[in-house]
Short mmCIF file of C-alpha atoms and ligand atoms in Angstrom, two decimals:
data_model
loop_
_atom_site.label_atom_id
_atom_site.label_comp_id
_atom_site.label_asym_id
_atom_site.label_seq_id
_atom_site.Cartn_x
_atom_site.Cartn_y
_atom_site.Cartn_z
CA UNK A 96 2.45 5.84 -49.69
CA UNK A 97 5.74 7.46 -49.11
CA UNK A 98 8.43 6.71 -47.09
CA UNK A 99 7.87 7.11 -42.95
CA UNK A 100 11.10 7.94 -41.45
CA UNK A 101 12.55 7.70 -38.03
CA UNK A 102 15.54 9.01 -36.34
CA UNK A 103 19.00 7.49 -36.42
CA UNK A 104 20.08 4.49 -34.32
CA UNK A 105 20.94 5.87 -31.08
CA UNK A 106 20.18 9.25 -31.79
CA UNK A 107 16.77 10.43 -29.89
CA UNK A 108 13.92 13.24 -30.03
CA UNK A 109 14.10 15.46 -26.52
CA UNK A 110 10.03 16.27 -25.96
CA UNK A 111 7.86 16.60 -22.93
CA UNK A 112 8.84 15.06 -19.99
CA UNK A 113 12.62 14.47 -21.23
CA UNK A 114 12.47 17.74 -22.19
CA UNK A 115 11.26 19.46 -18.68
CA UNK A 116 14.00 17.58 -16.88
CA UNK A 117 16.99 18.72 -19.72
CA UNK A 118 15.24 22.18 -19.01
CA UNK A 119 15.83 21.47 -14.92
CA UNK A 120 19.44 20.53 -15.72
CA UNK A 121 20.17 23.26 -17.82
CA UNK A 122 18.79 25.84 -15.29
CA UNK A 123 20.77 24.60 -12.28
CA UNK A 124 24.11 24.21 -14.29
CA UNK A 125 23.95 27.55 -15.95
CA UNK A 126 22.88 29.22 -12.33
CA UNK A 127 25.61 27.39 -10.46
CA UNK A 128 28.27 28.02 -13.55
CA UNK A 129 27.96 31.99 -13.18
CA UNK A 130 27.73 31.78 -9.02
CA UNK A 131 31.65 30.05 -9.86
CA UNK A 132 32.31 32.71 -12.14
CA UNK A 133 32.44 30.92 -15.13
CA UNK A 134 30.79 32.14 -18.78
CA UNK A 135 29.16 30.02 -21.21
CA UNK A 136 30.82 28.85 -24.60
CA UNK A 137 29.24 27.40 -27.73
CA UNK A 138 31.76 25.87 -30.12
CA UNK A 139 30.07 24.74 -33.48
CA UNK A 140 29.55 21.04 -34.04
CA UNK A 141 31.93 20.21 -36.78
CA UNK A 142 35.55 21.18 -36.56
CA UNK A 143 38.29 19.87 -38.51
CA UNK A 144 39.49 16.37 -38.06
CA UNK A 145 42.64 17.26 -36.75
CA UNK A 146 41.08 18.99 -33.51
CA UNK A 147 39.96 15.94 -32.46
CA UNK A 148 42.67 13.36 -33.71
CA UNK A 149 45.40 15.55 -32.11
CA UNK A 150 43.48 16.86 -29.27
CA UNK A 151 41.62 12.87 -27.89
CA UNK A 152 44.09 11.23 -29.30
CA UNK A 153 44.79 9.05 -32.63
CA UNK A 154 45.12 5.48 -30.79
CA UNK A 155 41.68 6.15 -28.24
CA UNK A 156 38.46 4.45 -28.99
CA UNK A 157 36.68 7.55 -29.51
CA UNK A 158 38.89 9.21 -32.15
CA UNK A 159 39.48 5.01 -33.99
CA UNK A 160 36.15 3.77 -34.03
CA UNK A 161 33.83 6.30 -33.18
CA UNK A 162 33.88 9.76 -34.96
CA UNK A 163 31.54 10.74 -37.89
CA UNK A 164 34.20 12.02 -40.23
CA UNK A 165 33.51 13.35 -43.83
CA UNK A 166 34.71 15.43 -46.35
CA UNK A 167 32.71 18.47 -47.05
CA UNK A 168 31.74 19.74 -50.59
CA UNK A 169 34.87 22.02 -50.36
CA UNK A 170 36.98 18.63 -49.81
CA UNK A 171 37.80 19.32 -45.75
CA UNK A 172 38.00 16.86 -43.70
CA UNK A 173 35.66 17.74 -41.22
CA UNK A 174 33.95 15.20 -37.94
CA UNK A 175 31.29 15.51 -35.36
CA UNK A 176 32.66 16.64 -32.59
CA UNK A 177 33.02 13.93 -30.13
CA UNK A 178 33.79 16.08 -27.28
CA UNK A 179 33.91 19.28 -26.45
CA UNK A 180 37.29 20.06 -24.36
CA UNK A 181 39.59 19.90 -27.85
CA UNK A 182 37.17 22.31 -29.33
CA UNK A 183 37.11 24.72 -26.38
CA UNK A 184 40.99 24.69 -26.35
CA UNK A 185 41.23 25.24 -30.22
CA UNK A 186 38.90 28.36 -29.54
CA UNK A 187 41.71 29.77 -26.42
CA UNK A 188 44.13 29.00 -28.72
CA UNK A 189 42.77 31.01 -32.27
CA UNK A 190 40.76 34.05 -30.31
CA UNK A 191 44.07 34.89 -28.22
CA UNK A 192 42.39 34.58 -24.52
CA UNK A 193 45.78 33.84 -23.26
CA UNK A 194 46.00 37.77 -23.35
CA UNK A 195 43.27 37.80 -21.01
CA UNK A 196 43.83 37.72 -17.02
CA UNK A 197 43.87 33.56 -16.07
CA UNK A 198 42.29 31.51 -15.39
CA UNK A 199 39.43 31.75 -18.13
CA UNK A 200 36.32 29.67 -16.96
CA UNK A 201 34.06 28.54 -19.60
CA UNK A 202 30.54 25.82 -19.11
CA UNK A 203 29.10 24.42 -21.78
CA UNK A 204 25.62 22.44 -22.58
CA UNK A 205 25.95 20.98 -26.03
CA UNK A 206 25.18 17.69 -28.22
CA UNK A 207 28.12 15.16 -29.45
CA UNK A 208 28.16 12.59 -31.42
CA UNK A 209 29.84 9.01 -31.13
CA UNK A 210 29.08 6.34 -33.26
CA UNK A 211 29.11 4.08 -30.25
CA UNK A 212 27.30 0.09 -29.69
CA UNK A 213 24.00 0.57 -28.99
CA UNK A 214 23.54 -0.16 -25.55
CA UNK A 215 21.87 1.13 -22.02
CA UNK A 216 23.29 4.53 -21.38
CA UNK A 217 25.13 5.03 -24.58
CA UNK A 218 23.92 7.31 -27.37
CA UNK A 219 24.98 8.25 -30.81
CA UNK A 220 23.93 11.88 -30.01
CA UNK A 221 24.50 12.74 -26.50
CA UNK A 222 24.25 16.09 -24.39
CA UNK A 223 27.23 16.89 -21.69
CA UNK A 224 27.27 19.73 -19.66
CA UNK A 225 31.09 20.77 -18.57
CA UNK A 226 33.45 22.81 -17.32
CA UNK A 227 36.80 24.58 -18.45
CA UNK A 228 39.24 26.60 -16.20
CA UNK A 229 42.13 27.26 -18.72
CA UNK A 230 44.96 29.04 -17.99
CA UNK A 231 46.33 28.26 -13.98
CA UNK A 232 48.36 24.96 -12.88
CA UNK A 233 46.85 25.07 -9.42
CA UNK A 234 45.08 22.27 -7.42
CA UNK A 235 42.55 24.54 -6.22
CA UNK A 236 40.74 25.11 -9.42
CA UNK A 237 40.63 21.16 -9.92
CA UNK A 238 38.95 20.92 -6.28
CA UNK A 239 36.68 23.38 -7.34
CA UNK A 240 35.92 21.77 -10.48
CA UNK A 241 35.02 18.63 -8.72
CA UNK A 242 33.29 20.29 -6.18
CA UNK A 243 30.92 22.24 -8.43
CA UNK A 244 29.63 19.19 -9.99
CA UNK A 245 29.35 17.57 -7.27
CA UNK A 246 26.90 20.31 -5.85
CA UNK A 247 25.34 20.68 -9.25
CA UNK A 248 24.44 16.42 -8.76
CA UNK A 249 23.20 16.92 -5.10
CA UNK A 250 20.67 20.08 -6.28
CA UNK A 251 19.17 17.71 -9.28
CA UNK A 252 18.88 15.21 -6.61
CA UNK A 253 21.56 12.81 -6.61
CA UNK A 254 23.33 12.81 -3.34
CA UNK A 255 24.97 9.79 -3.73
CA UNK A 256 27.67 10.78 -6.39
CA UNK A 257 31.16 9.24 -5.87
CA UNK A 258 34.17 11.11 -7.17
CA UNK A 259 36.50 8.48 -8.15
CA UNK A 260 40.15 9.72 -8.69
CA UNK A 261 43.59 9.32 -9.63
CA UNK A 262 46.68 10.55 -10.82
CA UNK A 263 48.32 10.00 -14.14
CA UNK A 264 51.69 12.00 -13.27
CA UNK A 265 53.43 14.16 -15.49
CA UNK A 266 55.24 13.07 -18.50
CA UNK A 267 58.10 12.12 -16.79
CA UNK A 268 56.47 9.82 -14.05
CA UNK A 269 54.19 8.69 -17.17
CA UNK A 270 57.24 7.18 -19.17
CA UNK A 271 58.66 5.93 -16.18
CA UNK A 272 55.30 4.10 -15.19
CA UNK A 273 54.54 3.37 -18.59
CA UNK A 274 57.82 1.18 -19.47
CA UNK A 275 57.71 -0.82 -15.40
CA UNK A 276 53.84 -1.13 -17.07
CA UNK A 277 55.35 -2.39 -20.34
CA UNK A 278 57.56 -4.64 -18.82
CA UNK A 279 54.54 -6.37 -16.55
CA UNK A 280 52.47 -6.77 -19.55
CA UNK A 281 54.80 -8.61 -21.37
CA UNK A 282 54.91 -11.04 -18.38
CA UNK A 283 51.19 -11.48 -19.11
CA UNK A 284 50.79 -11.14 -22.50
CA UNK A 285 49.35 -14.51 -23.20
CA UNK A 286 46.25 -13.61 -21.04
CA UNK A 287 45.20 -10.18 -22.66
CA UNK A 288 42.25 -9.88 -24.72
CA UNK A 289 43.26 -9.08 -28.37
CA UNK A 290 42.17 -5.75 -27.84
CA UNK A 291 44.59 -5.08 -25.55
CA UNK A 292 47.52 -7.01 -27.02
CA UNK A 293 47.67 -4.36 -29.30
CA UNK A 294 46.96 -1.57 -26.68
CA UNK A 295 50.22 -3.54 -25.15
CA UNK A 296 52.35 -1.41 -27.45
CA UNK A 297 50.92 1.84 -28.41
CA UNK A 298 48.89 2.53 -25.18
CA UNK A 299 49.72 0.70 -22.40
CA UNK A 300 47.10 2.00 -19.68
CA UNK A 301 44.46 1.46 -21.33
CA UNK A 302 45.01 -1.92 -20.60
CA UNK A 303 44.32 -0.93 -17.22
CA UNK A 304 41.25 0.37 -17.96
CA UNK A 305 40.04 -2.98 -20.10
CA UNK A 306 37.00 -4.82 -18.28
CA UNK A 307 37.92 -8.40 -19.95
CA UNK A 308 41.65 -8.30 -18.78
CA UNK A 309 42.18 -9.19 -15.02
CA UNK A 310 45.56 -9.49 -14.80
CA UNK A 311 45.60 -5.77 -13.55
CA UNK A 312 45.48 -6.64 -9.90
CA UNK A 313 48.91 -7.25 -10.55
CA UNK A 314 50.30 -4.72 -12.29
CA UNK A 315 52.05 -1.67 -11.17
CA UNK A 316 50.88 1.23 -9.57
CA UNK A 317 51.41 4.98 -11.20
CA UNK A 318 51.36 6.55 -7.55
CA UNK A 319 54.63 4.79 -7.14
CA UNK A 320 55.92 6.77 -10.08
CA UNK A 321 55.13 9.89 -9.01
CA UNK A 322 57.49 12.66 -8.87
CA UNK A 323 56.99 15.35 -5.95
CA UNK A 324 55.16 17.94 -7.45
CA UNK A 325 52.86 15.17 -9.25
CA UNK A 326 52.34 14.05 -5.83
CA UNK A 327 51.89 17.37 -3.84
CA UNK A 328 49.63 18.41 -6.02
CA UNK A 329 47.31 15.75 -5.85
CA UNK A 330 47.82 15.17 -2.05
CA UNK A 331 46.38 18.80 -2.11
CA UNK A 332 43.02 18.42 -4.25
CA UNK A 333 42.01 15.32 -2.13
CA UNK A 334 42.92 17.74 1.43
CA UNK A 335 40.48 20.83 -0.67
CA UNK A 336 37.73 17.96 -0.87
CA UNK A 337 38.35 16.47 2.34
CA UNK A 338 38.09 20.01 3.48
CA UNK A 339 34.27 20.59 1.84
CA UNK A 340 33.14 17.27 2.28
CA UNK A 341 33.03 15.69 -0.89
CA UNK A 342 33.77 12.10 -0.70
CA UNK A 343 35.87 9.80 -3.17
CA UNK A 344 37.73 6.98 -3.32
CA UNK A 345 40.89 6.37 -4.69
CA UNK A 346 41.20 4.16 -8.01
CA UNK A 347 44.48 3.33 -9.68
CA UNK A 348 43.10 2.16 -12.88
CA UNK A 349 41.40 5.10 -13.23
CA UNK A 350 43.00 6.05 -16.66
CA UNK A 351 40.02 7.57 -19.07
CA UNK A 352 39.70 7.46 -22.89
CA UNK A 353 41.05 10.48 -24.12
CA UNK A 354 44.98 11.01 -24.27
CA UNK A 355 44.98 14.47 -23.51
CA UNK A 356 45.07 14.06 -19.43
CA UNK A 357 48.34 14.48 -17.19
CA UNK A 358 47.94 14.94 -13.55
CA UNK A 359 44.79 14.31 -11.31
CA UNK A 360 42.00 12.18 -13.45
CA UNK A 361 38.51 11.66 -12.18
CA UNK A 362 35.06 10.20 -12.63
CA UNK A 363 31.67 10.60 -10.82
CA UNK A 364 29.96 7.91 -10.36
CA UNK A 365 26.30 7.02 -8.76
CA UNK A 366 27.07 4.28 -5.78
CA UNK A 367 23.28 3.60 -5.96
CA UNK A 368 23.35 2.33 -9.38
CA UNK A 369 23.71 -2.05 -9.63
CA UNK A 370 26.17 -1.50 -12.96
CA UNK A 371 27.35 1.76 -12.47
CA UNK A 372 27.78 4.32 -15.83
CA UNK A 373 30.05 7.02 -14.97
CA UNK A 374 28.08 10.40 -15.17
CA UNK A 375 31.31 12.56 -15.86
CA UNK A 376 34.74 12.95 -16.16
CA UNK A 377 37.78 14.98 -16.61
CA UNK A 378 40.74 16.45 -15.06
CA UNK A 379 44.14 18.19 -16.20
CA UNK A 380 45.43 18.88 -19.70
CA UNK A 381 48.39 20.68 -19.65
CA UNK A 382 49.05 19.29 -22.75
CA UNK A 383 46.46 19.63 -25.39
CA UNK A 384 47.11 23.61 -25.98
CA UNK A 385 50.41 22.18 -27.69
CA UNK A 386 49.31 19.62 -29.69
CA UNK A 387 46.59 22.33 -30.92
CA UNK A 388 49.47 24.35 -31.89
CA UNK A 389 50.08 26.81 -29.31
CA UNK A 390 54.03 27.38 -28.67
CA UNK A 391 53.44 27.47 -25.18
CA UNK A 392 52.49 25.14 -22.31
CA UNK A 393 48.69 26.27 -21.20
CA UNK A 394 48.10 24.42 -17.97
CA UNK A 395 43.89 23.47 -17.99
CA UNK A 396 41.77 21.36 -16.16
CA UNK A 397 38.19 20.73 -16.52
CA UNK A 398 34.93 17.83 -16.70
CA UNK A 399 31.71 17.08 -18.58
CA UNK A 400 28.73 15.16 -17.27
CA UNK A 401 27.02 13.02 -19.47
CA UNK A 402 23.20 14.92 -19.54
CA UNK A 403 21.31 11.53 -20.63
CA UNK A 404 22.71 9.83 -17.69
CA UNK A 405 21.92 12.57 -15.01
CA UNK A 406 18.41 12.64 -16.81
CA UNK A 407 18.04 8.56 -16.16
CA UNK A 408 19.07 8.85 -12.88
CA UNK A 409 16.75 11.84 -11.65
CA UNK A 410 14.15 9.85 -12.92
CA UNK A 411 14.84 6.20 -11.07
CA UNK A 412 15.24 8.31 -8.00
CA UNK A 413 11.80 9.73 -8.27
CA UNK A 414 13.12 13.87 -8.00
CA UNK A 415 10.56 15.73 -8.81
CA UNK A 416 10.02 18.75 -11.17
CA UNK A 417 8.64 22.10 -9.99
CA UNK A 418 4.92 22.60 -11.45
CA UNK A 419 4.65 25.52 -13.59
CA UNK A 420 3.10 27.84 -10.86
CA UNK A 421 0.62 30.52 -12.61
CA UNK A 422 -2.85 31.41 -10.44
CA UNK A 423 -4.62 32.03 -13.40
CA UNK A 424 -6.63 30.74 -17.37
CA UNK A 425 -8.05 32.41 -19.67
CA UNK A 426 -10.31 30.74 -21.36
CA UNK A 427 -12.77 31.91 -24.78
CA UNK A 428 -15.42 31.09 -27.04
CA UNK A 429 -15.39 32.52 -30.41
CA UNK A 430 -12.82 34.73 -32.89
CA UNK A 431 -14.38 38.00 -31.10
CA UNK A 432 -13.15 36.43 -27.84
CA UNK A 433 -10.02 35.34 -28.82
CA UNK A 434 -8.87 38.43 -30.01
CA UNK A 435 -9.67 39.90 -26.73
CA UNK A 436 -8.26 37.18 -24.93
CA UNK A 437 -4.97 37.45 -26.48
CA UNK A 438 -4.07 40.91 -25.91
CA UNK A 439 -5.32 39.73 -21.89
CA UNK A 440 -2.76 37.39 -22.26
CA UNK A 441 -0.45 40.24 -23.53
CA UNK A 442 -1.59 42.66 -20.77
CA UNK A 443 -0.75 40.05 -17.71
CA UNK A 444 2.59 39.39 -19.19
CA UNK A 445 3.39 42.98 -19.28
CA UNK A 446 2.13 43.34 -15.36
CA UNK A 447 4.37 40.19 -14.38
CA UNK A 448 1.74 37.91 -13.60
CA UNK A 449 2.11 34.77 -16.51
CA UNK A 450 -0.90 33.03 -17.19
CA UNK A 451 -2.23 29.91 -18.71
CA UNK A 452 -4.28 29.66 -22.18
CA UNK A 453 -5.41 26.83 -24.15
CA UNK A 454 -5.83 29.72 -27.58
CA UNK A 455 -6.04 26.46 -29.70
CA UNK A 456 -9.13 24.84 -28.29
CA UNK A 457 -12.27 26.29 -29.27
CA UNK A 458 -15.12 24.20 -26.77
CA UNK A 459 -15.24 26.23 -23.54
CA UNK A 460 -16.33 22.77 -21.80
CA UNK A 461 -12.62 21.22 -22.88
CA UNK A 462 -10.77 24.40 -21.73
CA UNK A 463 -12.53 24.60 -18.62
CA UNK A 464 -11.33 20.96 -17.64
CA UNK A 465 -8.11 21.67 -18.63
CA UNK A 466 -8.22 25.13 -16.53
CA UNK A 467 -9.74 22.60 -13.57
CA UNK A 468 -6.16 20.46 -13.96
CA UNK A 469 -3.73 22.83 -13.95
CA UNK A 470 -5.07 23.57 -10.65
CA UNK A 471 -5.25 27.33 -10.97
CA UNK A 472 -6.92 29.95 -8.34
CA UNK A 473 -8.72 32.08 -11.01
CA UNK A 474 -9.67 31.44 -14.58
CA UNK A 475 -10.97 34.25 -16.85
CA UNK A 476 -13.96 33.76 -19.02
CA UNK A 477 -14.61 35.42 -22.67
CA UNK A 478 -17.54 34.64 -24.32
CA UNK A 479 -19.30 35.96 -27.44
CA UNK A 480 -21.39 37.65 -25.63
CA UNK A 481 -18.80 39.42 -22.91
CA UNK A 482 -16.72 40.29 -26.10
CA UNK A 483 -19.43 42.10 -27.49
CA UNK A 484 -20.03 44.11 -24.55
CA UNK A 485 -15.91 44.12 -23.39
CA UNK A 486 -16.38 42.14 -20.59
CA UNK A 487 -15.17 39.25 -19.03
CA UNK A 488 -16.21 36.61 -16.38
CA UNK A 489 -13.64 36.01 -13.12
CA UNK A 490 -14.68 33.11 -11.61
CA UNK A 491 -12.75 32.07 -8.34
CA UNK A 492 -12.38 28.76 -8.88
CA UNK A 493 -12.60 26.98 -5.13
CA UNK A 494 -15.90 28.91 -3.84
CA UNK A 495 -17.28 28.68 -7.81
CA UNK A 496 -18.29 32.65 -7.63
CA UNK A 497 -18.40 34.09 -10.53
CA UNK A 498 -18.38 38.21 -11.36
CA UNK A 499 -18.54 40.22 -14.71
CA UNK A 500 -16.25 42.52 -14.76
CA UNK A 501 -15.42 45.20 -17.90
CA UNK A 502 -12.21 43.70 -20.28
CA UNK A 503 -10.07 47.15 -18.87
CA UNK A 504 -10.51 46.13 -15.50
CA UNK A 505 -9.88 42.64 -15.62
CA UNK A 506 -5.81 42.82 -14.69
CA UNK A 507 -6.98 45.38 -11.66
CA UNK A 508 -9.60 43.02 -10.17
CA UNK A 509 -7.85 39.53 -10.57
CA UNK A 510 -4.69 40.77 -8.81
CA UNK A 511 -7.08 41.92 -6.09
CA UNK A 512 -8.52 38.66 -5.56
CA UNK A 513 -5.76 36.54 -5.64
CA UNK A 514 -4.38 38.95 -2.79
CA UNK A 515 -7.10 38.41 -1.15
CA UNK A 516 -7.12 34.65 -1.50
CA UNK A 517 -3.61 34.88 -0.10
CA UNK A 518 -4.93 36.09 3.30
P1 HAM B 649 34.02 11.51 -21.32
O1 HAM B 649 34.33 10.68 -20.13
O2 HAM B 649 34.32 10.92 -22.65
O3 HAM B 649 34.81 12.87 -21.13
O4 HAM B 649 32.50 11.95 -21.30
C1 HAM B 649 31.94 12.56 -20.16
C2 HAM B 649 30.57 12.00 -19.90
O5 HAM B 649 29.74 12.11 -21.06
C3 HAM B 649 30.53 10.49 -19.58
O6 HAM B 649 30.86 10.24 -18.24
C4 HAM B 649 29.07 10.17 -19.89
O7 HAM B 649 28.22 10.54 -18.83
C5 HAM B 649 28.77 11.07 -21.06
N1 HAM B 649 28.89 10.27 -22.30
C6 HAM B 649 29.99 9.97 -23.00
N2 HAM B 649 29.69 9.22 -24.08
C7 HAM B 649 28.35 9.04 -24.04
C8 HAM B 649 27.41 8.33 -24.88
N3 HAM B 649 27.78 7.71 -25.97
N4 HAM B 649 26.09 8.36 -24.53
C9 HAM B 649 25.68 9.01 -23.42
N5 HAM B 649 26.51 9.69 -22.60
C10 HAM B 649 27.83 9.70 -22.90
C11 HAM B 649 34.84 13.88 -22.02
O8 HAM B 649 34.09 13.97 -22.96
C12 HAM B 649 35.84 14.96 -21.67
N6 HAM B 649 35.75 16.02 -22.72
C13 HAM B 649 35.59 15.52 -20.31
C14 HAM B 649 36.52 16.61 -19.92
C15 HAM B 649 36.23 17.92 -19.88
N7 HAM B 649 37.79 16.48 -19.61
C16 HAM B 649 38.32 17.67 -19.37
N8 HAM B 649 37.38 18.56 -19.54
#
């Protein structure tokens, strides 16, 4: 016998019930991303190494440890992307939309791929949805960021998102933070996990960000490094929340993974959760458009929100999914019937009225039961002998009446009754 195979390690199938709710999320995220005014983007899953190794970061975790990188036949070096905001900034960048009147708002519901541990929460091939406004250095359109995910949470059913944010300053309040930062960890060397002895150097608050290390408590705070614009500007995203309600909390070692932040940093997280995961999180880039190549500054700010995680959480919270709502099955008996059943099918589709079938079960008794589940008003009989003659059976199925009717009329008659039924 040969071979059975299974999926990857941390990669997973999406099918039936998994699948309805990644059909709920994608719904309300696509309806809510056009009511915002922003248009969807799809970026193709392998870009060249250097998007990602400029654009994350060389020295983050993501970019280091966890990237599927390869060479192609042709000899590029090509990797997975990890992420999607380098990719979406590389695309600004090559297709000229700076020419365009700014902002540009792009969403996004894709895959990515990170060769992470396998643990709770953490896939090899995940799904994010996200959000892009490129092109304006204005706190408003990182309130409304945050404020459009937050809404997007509370429709799937989570109303106990947390925004948790902070502020990594400009460059120049960076370097000055970053060297007092320095300076403390040297103090404290001897207690840092090795990890971060050689974060020490390179990357200094990501130290901040280590769970093993506690000497953070102790450690300098960035919003005492903040110059006045750094700090106007994020006085005024926290008053545009305060203003629509969204609540958050303040977090100074807030610092994320990727390198390509400056500015206001945030993550959403569930406060129901024991062990909270974060579900998203973002914030400004003015940066990356450079070290993609652009001679000018682009100012950006955006967030993605991790679609496995939402998924999970939907789920331990009980939300429900709407029932597919269609008043009516056809059901047949026979290759005479099914013919005619399937241009029935065709004919209620074309009048606006969807209905159920079950085309690939051929015992009336089995698609009768399955008619009987699905809970519909009306279900449509063919059998061999209403074929032969064009006709069909309606048979209203609370009072168990039943009426022949001809094939031509069917459409006509059922729309009556269930008009009827509605009164
Ligand atoms: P991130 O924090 O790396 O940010 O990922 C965002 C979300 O994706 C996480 O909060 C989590 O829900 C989900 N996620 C990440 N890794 C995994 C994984 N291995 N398995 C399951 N879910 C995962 C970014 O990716 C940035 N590009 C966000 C952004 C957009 N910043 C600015 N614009």
């Amino acid at each position: 016998m040969s071979k059975k195979f299974k999926s990857l390690g941390g990669m997973h199938d999406v099918f039936g019930e998994q699948y309805d709710y990644f059909d709920k999320v994608r719904e309300v995220v696509s309806r809510n991303a056009k009511i915002y005014g922003f248009k969807g983007i799809e970026t193709p899953v392998i870009e060249e190494t250097g998007v990602f190794t400029r654009g994350v970061g060389e020295q983050t975790d993501i970019v280091e440890k966890e990237m599927y990188t390869f060479k192609t036949k042709g000899g590029e070096q090509v990797s997975l992307r990890p992420e999607g905001t380098a990719p979406i900034m590389r695309s600004f960048i090559e297709h000229s939309f700076y020419t365009k009147p700014q902002p540009v708002k792009f969403y996004y519901f894709q895959p990515f791929f990170r060769h992470e541990r396998q643990q709770a929460g953490r896939y090899r091939q995940f799904w994010q949805f996200g959000f892009e406004t490129i092109g304006k250095d204005s706190p408003i359109v990182d309130a409304q960021i945050i404020v459009l995910a937050h809404n997007i949470l509370k429709e799937l059913g989570i109303k106990d998102a947390l925004v948790k944010v902070n502020n990594l300053g400009c460059e120049r309040c960076r370097d000055k933070f970053k060297s007092a930062l320095k300076k403390y960890l040297k103090s404290v060397a001897s207690s840092l996990c090795s990890d971060c002895k050689k974060r020490m150097k390179k990357n200094p608050l990501r130290v901040l960000d280590c769970k093993e290390c506690s000497v953070k408590e102790d450690a300098p705070q960035i919003m005492n490094f903040l110059c006045k614009k750094c700090s106007d500007d994020f006085r005024q995203v926290l008053e545009l929340l305060d203003e629509v309600k969204v609540s958050y909390d303040l977090d100074s070692f807030l610092v994320r993974g990727l390198d390509y932040y400056n500015g206001i940093v945030y993550e959403i997280v569930s406060s129901s959760q024991e062990k909270p995961l974060a579900l998203g999180g973002g914030g400004r880039y003015n940066k990356l458009s450079v070290l993609l190549g652009s001679e000018e500054e682009i100012p950006a700010t955006g967030m993605a929100i991790g679609v496995e995680r939402v998924v999970s959480l939907m789920k331990e919270k009980e939300v429900k999914l709407e029932k597919d709502k269609r008043e009516v099955f056809i059901a047949q008996l026979g290759d005479l019937a099914k013919k005619k059943a399937l241009k029935l099918f065709e004919d209620f589709k074309k009048t606006g009225l969807p209905v159920f079938e079950s085309f690939g079960r051929d015992s009336l008794k089995s698609q009768l039961s399955r008619a009987d589940r699905l809970g519909v008003n009306i279900t449509i009989i063919i059998g061999k002998e209403e074929a032969l003659a064009e006709k069909a059976i309606i048979r209203d199925m609370d009072s168990g009446k039943q009426e022949k009717v001809d094939l031509k009329e069917v459409v006509k008659e059922v729309k009556k009754k269930l008009k009827e039924n509605k009164k």
